[in-house]
mmCIF file of C-alpha atoms in Angstrom:
data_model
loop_
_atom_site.group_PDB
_atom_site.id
_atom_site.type_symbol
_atom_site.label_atom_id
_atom_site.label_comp_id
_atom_site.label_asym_id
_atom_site.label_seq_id
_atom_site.Cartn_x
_atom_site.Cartn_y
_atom_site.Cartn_z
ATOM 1 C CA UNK Y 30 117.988 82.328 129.751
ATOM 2 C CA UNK Y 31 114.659 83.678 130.421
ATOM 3 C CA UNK Y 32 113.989 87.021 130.728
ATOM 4 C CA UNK Y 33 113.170 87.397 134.375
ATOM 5 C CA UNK Y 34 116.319 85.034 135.154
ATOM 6 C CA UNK Y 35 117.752 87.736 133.646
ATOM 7 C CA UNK Y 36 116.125 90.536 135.739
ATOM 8 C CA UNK Y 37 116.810 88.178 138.876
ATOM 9 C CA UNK Y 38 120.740 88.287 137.951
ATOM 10 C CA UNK Y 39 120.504 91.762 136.996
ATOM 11 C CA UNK Y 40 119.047 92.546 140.081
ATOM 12 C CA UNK Y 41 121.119 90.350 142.846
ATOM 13 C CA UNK Y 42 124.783 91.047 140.826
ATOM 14 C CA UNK Y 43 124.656 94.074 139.164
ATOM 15 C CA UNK Y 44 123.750 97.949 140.032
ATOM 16 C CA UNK Y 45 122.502 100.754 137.938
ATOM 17 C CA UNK Y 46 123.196 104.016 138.364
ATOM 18 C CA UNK Y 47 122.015 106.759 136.112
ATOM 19 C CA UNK Y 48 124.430 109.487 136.065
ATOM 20 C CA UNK Y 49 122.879 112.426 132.903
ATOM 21 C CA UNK Y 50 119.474 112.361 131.946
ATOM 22 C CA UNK Y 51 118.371 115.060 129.348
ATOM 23 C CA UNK Y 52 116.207 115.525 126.624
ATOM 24 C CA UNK Y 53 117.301 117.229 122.788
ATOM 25 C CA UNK Y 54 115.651 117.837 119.516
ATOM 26 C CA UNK Y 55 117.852 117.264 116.602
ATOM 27 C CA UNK Y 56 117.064 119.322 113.730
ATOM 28 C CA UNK Y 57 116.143 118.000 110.484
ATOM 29 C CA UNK Y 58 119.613 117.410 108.189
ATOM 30 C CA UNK Y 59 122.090 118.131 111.340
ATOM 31 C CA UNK Y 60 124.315 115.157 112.263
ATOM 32 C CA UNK Y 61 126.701 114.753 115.548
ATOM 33 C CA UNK Y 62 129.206 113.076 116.780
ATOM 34 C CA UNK Y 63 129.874 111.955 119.896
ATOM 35 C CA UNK Y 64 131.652 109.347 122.622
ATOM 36 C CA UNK Y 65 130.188 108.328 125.160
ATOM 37 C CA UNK Y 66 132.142 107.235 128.287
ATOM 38 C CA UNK Y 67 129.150 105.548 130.066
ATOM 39 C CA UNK Y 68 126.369 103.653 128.978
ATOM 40 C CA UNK Y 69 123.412 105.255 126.868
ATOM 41 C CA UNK Y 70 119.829 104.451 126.289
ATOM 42 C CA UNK Y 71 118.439 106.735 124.118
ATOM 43 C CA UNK Y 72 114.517 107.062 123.818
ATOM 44 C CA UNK Y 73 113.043 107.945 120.681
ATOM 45 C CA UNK Y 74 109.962 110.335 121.036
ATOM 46 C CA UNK Y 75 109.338 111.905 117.597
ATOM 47 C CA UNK Y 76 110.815 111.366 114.485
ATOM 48 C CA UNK Y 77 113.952 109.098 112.990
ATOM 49 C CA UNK Y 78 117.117 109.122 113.281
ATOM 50 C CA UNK Y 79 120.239 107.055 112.306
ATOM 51 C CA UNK Y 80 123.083 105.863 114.264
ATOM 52 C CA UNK Y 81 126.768 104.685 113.361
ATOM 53 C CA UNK Y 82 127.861 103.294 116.290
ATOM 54 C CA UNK Y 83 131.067 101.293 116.036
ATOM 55 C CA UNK Y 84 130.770 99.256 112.662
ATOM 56 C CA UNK Y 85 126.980 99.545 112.317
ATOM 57 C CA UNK Y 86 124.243 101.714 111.050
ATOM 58 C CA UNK Y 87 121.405 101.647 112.861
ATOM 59 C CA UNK Y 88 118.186 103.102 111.837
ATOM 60 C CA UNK Y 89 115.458 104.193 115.234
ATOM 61 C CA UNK Y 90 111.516 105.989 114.948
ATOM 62 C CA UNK Y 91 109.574 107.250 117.729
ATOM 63 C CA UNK Y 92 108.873 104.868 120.425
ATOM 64 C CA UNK Y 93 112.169 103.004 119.981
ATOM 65 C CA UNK Y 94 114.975 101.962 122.271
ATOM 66 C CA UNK Y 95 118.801 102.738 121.396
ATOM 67 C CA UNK Y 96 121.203 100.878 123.586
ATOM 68 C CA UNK Y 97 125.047 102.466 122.913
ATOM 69 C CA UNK Y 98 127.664 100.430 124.986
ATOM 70 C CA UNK Y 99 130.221 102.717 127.184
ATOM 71 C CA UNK Y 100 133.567 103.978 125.460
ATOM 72 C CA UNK Y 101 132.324 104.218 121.757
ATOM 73 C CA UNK Y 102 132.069 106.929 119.348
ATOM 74 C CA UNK Y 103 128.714 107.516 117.800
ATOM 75 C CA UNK Y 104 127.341 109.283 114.955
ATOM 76 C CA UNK Y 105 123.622 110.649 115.108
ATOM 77 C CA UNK Y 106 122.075 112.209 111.894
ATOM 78 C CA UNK Y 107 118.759 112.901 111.157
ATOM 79 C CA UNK Y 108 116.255 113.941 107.577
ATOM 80 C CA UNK Y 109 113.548 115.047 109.160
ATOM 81 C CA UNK Y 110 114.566 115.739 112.742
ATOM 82 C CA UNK Y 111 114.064 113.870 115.831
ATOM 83 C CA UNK Y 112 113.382 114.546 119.214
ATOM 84 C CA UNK Y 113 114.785 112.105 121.787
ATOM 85 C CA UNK Y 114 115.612 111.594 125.927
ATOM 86 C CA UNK Y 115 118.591 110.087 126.970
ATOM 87 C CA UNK Y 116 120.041 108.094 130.281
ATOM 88 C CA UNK Y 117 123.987 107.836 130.782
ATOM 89 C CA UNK Y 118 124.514 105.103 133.496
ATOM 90 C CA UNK Y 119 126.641 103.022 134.782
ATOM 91 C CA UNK Y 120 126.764 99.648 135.932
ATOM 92 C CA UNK Y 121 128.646 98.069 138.904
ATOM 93 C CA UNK Y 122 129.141 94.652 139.240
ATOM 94 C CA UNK Y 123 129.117 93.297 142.397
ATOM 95 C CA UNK Y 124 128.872 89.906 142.105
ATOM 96 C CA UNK Y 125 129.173 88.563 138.487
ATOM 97 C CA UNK Y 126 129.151 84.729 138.513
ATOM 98 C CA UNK Y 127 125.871 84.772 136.957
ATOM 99 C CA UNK Y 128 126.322 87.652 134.892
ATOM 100 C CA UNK Y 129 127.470 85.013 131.550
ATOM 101 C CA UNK Y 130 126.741 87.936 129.096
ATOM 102 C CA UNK Y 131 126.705 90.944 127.425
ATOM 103 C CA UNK Y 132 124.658 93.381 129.256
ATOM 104 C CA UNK Y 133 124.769 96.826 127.284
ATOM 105 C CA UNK Y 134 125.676 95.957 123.072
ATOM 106 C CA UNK Y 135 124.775 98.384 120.265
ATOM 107 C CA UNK Y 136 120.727 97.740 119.351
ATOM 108 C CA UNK Y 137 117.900 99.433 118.340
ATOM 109 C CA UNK Y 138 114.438 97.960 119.954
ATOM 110 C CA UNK Y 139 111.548 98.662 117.827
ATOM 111 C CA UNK Y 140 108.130 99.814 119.816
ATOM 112 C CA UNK Y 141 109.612 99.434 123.143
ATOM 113 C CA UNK Y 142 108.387 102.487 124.531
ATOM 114 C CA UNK Y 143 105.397 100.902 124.257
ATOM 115 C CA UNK Y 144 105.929 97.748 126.051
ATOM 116 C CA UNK Y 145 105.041 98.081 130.060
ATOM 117 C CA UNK Y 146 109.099 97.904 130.445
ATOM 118 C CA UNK Y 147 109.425 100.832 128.423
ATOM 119 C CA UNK Y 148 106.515 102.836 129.548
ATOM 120 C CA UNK Y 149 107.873 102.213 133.407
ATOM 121 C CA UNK Y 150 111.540 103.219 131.826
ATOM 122 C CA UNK Y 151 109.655 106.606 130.003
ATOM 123 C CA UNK Y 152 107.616 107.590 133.507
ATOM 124 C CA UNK Y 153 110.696 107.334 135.727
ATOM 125 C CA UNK Y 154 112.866 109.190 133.355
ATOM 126 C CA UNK Y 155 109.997 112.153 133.304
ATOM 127 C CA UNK Y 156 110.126 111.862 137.126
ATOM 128 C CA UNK Y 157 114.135 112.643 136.913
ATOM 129 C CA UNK Y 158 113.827 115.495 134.867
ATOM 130 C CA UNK Y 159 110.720 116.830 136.990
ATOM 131 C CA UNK Y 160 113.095 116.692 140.289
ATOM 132 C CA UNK Y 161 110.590 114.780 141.993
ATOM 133 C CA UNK Y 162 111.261 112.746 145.268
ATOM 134 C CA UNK Y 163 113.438 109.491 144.581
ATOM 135 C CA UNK Y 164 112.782 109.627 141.099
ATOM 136 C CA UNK Y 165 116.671 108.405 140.625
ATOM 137 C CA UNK Y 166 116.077 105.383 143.029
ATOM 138 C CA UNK Y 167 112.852 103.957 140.480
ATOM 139 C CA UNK Y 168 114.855 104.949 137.172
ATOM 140 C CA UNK Y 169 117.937 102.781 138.681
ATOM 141 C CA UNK Y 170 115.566 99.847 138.831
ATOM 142 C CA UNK Y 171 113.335 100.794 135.388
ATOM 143 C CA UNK Y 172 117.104 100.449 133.869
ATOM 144 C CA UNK Y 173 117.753 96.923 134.810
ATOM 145 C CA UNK Y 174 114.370 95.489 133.957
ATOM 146 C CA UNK Y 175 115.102 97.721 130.327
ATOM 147 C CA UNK Y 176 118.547 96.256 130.632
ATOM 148 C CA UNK Y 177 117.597 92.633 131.019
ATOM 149 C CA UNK Y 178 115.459 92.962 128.111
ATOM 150 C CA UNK Y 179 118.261 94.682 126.027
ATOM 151 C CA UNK Y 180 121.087 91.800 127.346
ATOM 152 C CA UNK Y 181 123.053 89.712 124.315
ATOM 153 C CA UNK Y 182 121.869 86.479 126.425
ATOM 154 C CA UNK Y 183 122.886 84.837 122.817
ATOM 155 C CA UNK Y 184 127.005 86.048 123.832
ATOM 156 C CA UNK Y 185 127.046 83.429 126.464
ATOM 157 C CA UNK Y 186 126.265 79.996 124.460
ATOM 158 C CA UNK Y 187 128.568 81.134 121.891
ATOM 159 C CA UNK Y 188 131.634 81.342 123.526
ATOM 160 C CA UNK Y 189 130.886 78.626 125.773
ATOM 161 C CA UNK Y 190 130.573 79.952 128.713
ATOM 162 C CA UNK Y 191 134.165 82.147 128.960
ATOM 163 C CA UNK Y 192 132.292 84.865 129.938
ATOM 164 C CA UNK Y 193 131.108 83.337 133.058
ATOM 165 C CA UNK Y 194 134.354 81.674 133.634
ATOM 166 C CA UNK Y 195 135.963 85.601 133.530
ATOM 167 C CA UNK Y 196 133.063 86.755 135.893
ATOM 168 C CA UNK Y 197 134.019 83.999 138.147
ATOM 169 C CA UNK Y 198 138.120 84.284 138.035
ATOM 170 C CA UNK Y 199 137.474 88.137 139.032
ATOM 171 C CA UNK Y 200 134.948 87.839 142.222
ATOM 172 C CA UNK Y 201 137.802 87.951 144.167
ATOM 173 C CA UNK Y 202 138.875 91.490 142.428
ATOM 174 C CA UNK Y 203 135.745 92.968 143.099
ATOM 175 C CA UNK Y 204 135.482 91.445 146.621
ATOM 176 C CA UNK Y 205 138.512 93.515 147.317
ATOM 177 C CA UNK Y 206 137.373 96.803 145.772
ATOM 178 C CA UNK Y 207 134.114 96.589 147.610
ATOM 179 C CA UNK Y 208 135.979 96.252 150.800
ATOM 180 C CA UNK Y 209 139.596 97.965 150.060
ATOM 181 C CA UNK Y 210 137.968 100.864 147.498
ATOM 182 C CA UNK Y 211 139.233 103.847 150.447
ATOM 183 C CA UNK Y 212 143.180 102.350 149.816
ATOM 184 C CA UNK Y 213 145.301 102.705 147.532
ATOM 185 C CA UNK Y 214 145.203 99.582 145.476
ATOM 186 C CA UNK Y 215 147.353 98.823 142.205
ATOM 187 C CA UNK Y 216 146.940 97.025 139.391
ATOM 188 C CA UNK Y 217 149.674 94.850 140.764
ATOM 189 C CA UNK Y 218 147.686 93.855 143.608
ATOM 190 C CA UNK Y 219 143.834 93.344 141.847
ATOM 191 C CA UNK Y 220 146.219 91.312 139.278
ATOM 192 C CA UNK Y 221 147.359 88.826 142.532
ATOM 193 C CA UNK Y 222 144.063 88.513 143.662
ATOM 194 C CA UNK Y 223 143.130 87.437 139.898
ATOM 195 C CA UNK Y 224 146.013 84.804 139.608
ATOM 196 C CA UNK Y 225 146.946 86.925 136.501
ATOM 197 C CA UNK Y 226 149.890 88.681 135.077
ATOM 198 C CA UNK Y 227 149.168 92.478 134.851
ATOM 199 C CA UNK Y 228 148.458 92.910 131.371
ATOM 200 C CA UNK Y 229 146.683 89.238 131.230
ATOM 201 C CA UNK Y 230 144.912 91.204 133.570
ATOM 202 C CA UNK Y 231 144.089 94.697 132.936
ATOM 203 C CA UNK Y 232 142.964 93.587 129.197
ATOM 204 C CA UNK Y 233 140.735 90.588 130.380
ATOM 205 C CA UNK Y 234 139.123 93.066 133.032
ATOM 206 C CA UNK Y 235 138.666 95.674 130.282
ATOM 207 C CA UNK Y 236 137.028 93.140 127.867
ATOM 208 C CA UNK Y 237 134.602 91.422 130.804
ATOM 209 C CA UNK Y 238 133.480 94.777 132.306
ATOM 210 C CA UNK Y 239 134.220 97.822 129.089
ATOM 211 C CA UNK Y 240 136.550 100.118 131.704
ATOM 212 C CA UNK Y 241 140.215 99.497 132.761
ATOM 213 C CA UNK Y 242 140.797 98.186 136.663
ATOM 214 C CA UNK Y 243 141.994 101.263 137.762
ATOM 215 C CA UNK Y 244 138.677 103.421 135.966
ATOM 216 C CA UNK Y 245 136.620 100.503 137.839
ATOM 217 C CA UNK Y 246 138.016 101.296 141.001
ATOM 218 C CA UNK Y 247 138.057 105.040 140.202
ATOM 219 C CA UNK Y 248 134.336 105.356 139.962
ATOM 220 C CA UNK Y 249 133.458 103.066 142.832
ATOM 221 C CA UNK Y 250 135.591 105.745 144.629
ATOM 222 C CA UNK Y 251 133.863 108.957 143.417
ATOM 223 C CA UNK Y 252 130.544 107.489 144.073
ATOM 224 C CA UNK Y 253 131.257 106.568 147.559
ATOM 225 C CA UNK Y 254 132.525 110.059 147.590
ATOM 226 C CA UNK Y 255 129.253 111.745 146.387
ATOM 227 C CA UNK Y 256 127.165 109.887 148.643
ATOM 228 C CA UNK Y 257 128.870 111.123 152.044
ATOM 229 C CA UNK Y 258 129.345 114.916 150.389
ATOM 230 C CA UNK Y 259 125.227 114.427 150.330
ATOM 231 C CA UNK Y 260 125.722 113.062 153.675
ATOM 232 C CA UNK Y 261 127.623 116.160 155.016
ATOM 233 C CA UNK Y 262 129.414 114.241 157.291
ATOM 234 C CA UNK Y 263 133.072 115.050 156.183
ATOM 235 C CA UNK Y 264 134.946 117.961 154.578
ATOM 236 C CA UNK Y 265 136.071 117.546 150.588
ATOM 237 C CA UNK Y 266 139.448 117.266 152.742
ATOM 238 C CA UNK Y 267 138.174 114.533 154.957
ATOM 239 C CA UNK Y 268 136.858 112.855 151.787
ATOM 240 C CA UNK Y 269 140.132 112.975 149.709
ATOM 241 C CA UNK Y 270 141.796 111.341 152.866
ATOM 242 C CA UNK Y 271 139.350 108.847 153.637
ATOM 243 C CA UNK Y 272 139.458 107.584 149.810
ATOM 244 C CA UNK Y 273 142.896 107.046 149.451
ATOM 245 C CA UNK Y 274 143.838 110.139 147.238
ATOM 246 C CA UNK Y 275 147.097 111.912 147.365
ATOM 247 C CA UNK Y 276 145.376 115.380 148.269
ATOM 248 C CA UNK Y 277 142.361 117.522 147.690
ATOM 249 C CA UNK Y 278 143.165 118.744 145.051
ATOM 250 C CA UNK Y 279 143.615 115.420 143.019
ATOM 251 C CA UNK Y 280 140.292 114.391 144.445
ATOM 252 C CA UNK Y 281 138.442 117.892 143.099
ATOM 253 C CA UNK Y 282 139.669 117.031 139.650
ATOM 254 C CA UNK Y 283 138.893 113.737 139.484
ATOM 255 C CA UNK Y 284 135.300 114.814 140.664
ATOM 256 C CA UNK Y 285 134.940 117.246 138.273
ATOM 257 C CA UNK Y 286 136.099 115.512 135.622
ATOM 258 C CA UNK Y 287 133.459 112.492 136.179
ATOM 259 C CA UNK Y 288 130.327 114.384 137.627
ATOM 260 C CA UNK Y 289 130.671 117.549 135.490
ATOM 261 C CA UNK Y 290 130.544 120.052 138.972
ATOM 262 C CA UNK Y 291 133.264 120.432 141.489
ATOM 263 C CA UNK Y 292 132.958 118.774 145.505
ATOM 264 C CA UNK Y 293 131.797 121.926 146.887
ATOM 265 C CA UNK Y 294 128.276 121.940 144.651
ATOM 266 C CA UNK Y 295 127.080 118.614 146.614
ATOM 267 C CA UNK Y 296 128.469 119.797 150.046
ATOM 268 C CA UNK Y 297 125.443 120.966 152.412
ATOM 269 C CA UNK Y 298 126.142 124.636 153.447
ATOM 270 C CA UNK Y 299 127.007 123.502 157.003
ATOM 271 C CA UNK Y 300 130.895 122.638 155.336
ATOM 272 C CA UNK Y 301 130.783 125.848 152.596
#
């Protein structure tokens, strides 16, 4: 597949959502370890750096890309030190029929900060940390043209085309999340809409799309969420209802837990 059939499919099927953008030095000898429940592009600026990610050891320099799929544990270590910027995102699929491939896999890119891709990527990441004007809006689209550059097209001719068969047997699924997300769905009844048993199911979800049904539906719940707290048209109680949560209080945590900052931080002052 070409790359901007890529973008295209990207673009039409999929969004991107940044969610923590930062920037760290590591010092020269330290080593971390961390998991990272999102996806993470991390841009090399200065230095080197290895990375264990899964079963590999990858090695990065300045002006590299580091893609880091969501849900795996990571190990960053570093001889000489190495200062980097990161992007956590997510990525919803809306409509995946075309989407016959691996988007996010575990790869280093050599010089892409350097290509116009990554130099777009680089600019709208600086804009984010800046606080400038709908800096979020360009980095969501800088991450799918990265993305489509970074995508395991080669996943898709190996296995014949499963993938896309997957992406095709769960359209229905994510038809009724888009349009159901404020209920309180099951796994029982995304399984129905799937033809599938429940754990047929829940583990053929979790291998297409990296996150379990219910953490799917979750964070297509807390985002609609976030965006009418910005709105200020509802109260964190009016929320909770709205979305199909048992009470406030299961809604706050659940926030928390995902954004890092309780309901009330995003609420205008006209509801504090």
């Amino acid at each position: 597949m070409h790359s901007t059939a890529v973008i295209d499919a990207l673009l039409e099927h999929a969004h991107f959502r940044a969610n923590s953008i930062g920037a760290l030095r590591l010092p020269p000898g330290e080593r971390r370890e961390r998991r990272t429940d999102a996806n993470l592009m991390v841009l090399i600026d200065s230095g080197s750096a290895s990375m264990d990610i899964r079963t590999r050891t990858m090695r990065a320099s300045s002006d590299d890309l580091v893609t880091v799929p969501m849900g795996s544990n990571y190990f960053t270590a570093s001889r000489s030190g190495c200062k980097f910027r990161y992007i956590e995102f997510d990525i919803f699929i809306s409509d995946s029929r075309s989407l016959g491939y691996q988007i996010i896999s575990p790869r280093v890119m050599p010089g892409f900060l350097r290509t116009h891709e990554g130099k777009t990527l680089s600019t709208a990441v600086d804009r984010v940390l800046a606080s400038e004007p709908f800096a979020r809006a360009t980095l969501n689209g800088a991450l799918a043209v990265a993305a489509s550059t970074c995508a395991d097209v080669r996943r898709a001719s190996r296995s014949g085309g499963e993938d896309t068969r997957a992406m095709r047997q769960f359209a229905p699924v994510l038809d009724i999340v888009r349009r159901r997300y404020h209920e309180r769905l099951t796994v029982r009844d995304l399984a129905a809409a799937a033809g599938l048993t429940e754990s047929h199911f829940c583990n053929s979800f979790k291998r297409t799309f990296g996150v379990s049904p219910l953490q799917y539906l979750m964070r297509i719940k807390l985002y609609s969420a976030q965006q009418m707290l910005r709105e200020g048209s509802y109260s964190v109680v009016e929320i909770a209802r709205r979305l199909g949560f048992s009470d406030q209080a299961t809604f706050s945590r659940a926030f928390k837990r995902y954004f890092r900052v309780p309901p009330s931080k995003i609420l205008p002052k006209m509801w504090k």
